[in-house]
């Protein structure tokens, strides 16, 4: 039977902790029936996902949302300088 070769290789991640910090991590990992590496990786990934989610979410009030929607839906007309620039030929076309 062929071996499963689709497993992705793992890379090492090292951190430094003083003995007191490592003891706390070891106690917490033991309480979850994990080794320290598994515990730290799991906790770090959960925190990273929360940070990414909070940084990529924009929360606005209903009033702010209505203002933004109205602004985006409102008809616009270009500023005169922009309208002039659009009509001019590009420098590479001259």
Short mmCIF file of C-alpha atoms in Angstrom, two decimals:
data_model
loop_
_atom_site.label_atom_id
_atom_site.label_comp_id
_atom_site.label_asym_id
_atom_site.label_seq_id
_atom_site.Cartn_x
_atom_site.Cartn_y
_atom_site.Cartn_z
CA UNK A 1 0.00 0.00 0.00
CA UNK A 2 1.48 3.43 -0.95
CA UNK A 3 2.33 5.91 1.77
CA UNK A 4 0.33 9.10 2.14
CA UNK A 5 2.61 11.77 0.68
CA UNK A 6 0.10 14.62 0.80
CA UNK A 7 0.94 15.64 4.37
CA UNK A 8 2.46 19.10 4.49
CA UNK A 9 5.77 19.50 6.30
CA UNK A 10 5.74 21.31 9.61
CA UNK A 11 8.06 24.15 10.50
CA UNK A 12 9.52 24.87 13.89
CA UNK A 13 8.39 27.91 15.87
CA UNK A 14 10.47 28.81 18.92
CA UNK A 15 9.64 31.13 21.80
CA UNK A 16 11.48 32.08 24.94
CA UNK A 17 9.84 31.92 28.35
CA UNK A 18 11.19 32.20 31.86
CA UNK A 19 10.73 29.21 34.18
CA UNK A 20 7.67 30.71 35.84
CA UNK A 21 5.95 31.35 32.50
CA UNK A 22 6.79 27.85 31.26
CA UNK A 23 5.39 26.37 34.48
CA UNK A 24 2.08 28.19 33.99
CA UNK A 25 1.89 27.01 30.37
CA UNK A 26 2.74 23.44 31.38
CA UNK A 27 0.03 23.42 34.07
CA UNK A 28 -2.58 24.77 31.67
CA UNK A 29 -1.53 22.32 28.94
CA UNK A 30 -1.74 19.44 31.39
CA UNK A 31 -5.24 20.52 32.42
CA UNK A 32 -6.27 20.23 28.76
CA UNK A 33 -4.42 16.92 28.29
CA UNK A 34 -2.00 18.49 25.81
CA UNK A 35 1.70 19.07 25.64
CA UNK A 36 2.98 22.63 25.94
CA UNK A 37 3.55 23.00 22.18
CA UNK A 38 0.00 21.92 21.35
CA UNK A 39 -1.45 24.21 24.00
CA UNK A 40 0.58 27.28 22.98
CA UNK A 41 -0.10 26.74 19.29
CA UNK A 42 -3.84 26.33 19.84
CA UNK A 43 -4.11 29.37 22.12
CA UNK A 44 -1.98 31.48 19.78
CA UNK A 45 -4.04 30.55 16.73
CA UNK A 46 -7.31 31.37 18.49
CA UNK A 47 -5.96 34.77 19.54
CA UNK A 48 -4.57 35.43 16.05
CA UNK A 49 -7.94 34.63 14.46
CA UNK A 50 -9.73 36.99 16.87
CA UNK A 51 -7.29 39.79 16.07
CA UNK A 52 -7.61 39.24 12.32
CA UNK A 53 -11.41 39.19 12.57
CA UNK A 54 -11.54 42.35 14.67
CA UNK A 55 -9.13 44.15 12.34
CA UNK A 56 -11.07 43.21 9.22
CA UNK A 57 -14.53 44.11 10.53
CA UNK A 58 -15.86 47.64 10.49
CA UNK A 59 -18.72 48.31 12.87
CA UNK A 60 -20.79 51.44 12.36
CA UNK A 61 -23.96 52.77 13.87
CA UNK A 62 -27.21 52.61 11.88
CA UNK A 63 -26.91 56.36 11.27
CA UNK A 64 -23.37 56.03 9.96
CA UNK A 65 -24.45 53.14 7.73
CA UNK A 66 -27.33 55.15 6.27
CA UNK A 67 -25.00 58.12 5.64
CA UNK A 68 -22.49 55.87 3.84
CA UNK A 69 -25.15 54.16 1.71
CA UNK A 70 -26.62 57.53 0.72
CA UNK A 71 -23.18 58.85 -0.13
CA UNK A 72 -22.40 55.85 -2.33
CA UNK A 73 -25.81 55.96 -4.05
CA UNK A 74 -25.76 59.71 -4.70
CA UNK A 75 -25.07 60.80 -8.27
CA UNK A 76 -21.73 62.47 -8.74
CA UNK A 77 -20.23 64.77 -11.26
CA UNK A 78 -16.51 65.03 -11.81
CA UNK A 79 -14.61 68.11 -10.73
CA UNK A 80 -13.75 70.40 -13.66
CA UNK A 81 -10.03 69.62 -13.44
CA UNK A 82 -10.74 65.89 -13.60
CA UNK A 83 -13.12 66.29 -16.54
CA UNK A 84 -10.41 68.26 -18.39
CA UNK A 85 -7.74 65.68 -17.60
CA UNK A 86 -9.92 62.83 -18.90
CA UNK A 87 -10.41 64.58 -22.25
CA UNK A 88 -6.69 65.18 -22.77
CA UNK A 89 -4.77 62.50 -24.73
CA UNK A 90 -2.34 60.41 -22.72
CA UNK A 91 1.31 61.46 -22.98
CA UNK A 92 2.20 58.15 -24.65
CA UNK A 93 -0.49 58.74 -27.30
CA UNK A 94 0.86 62.17 -28.32
#
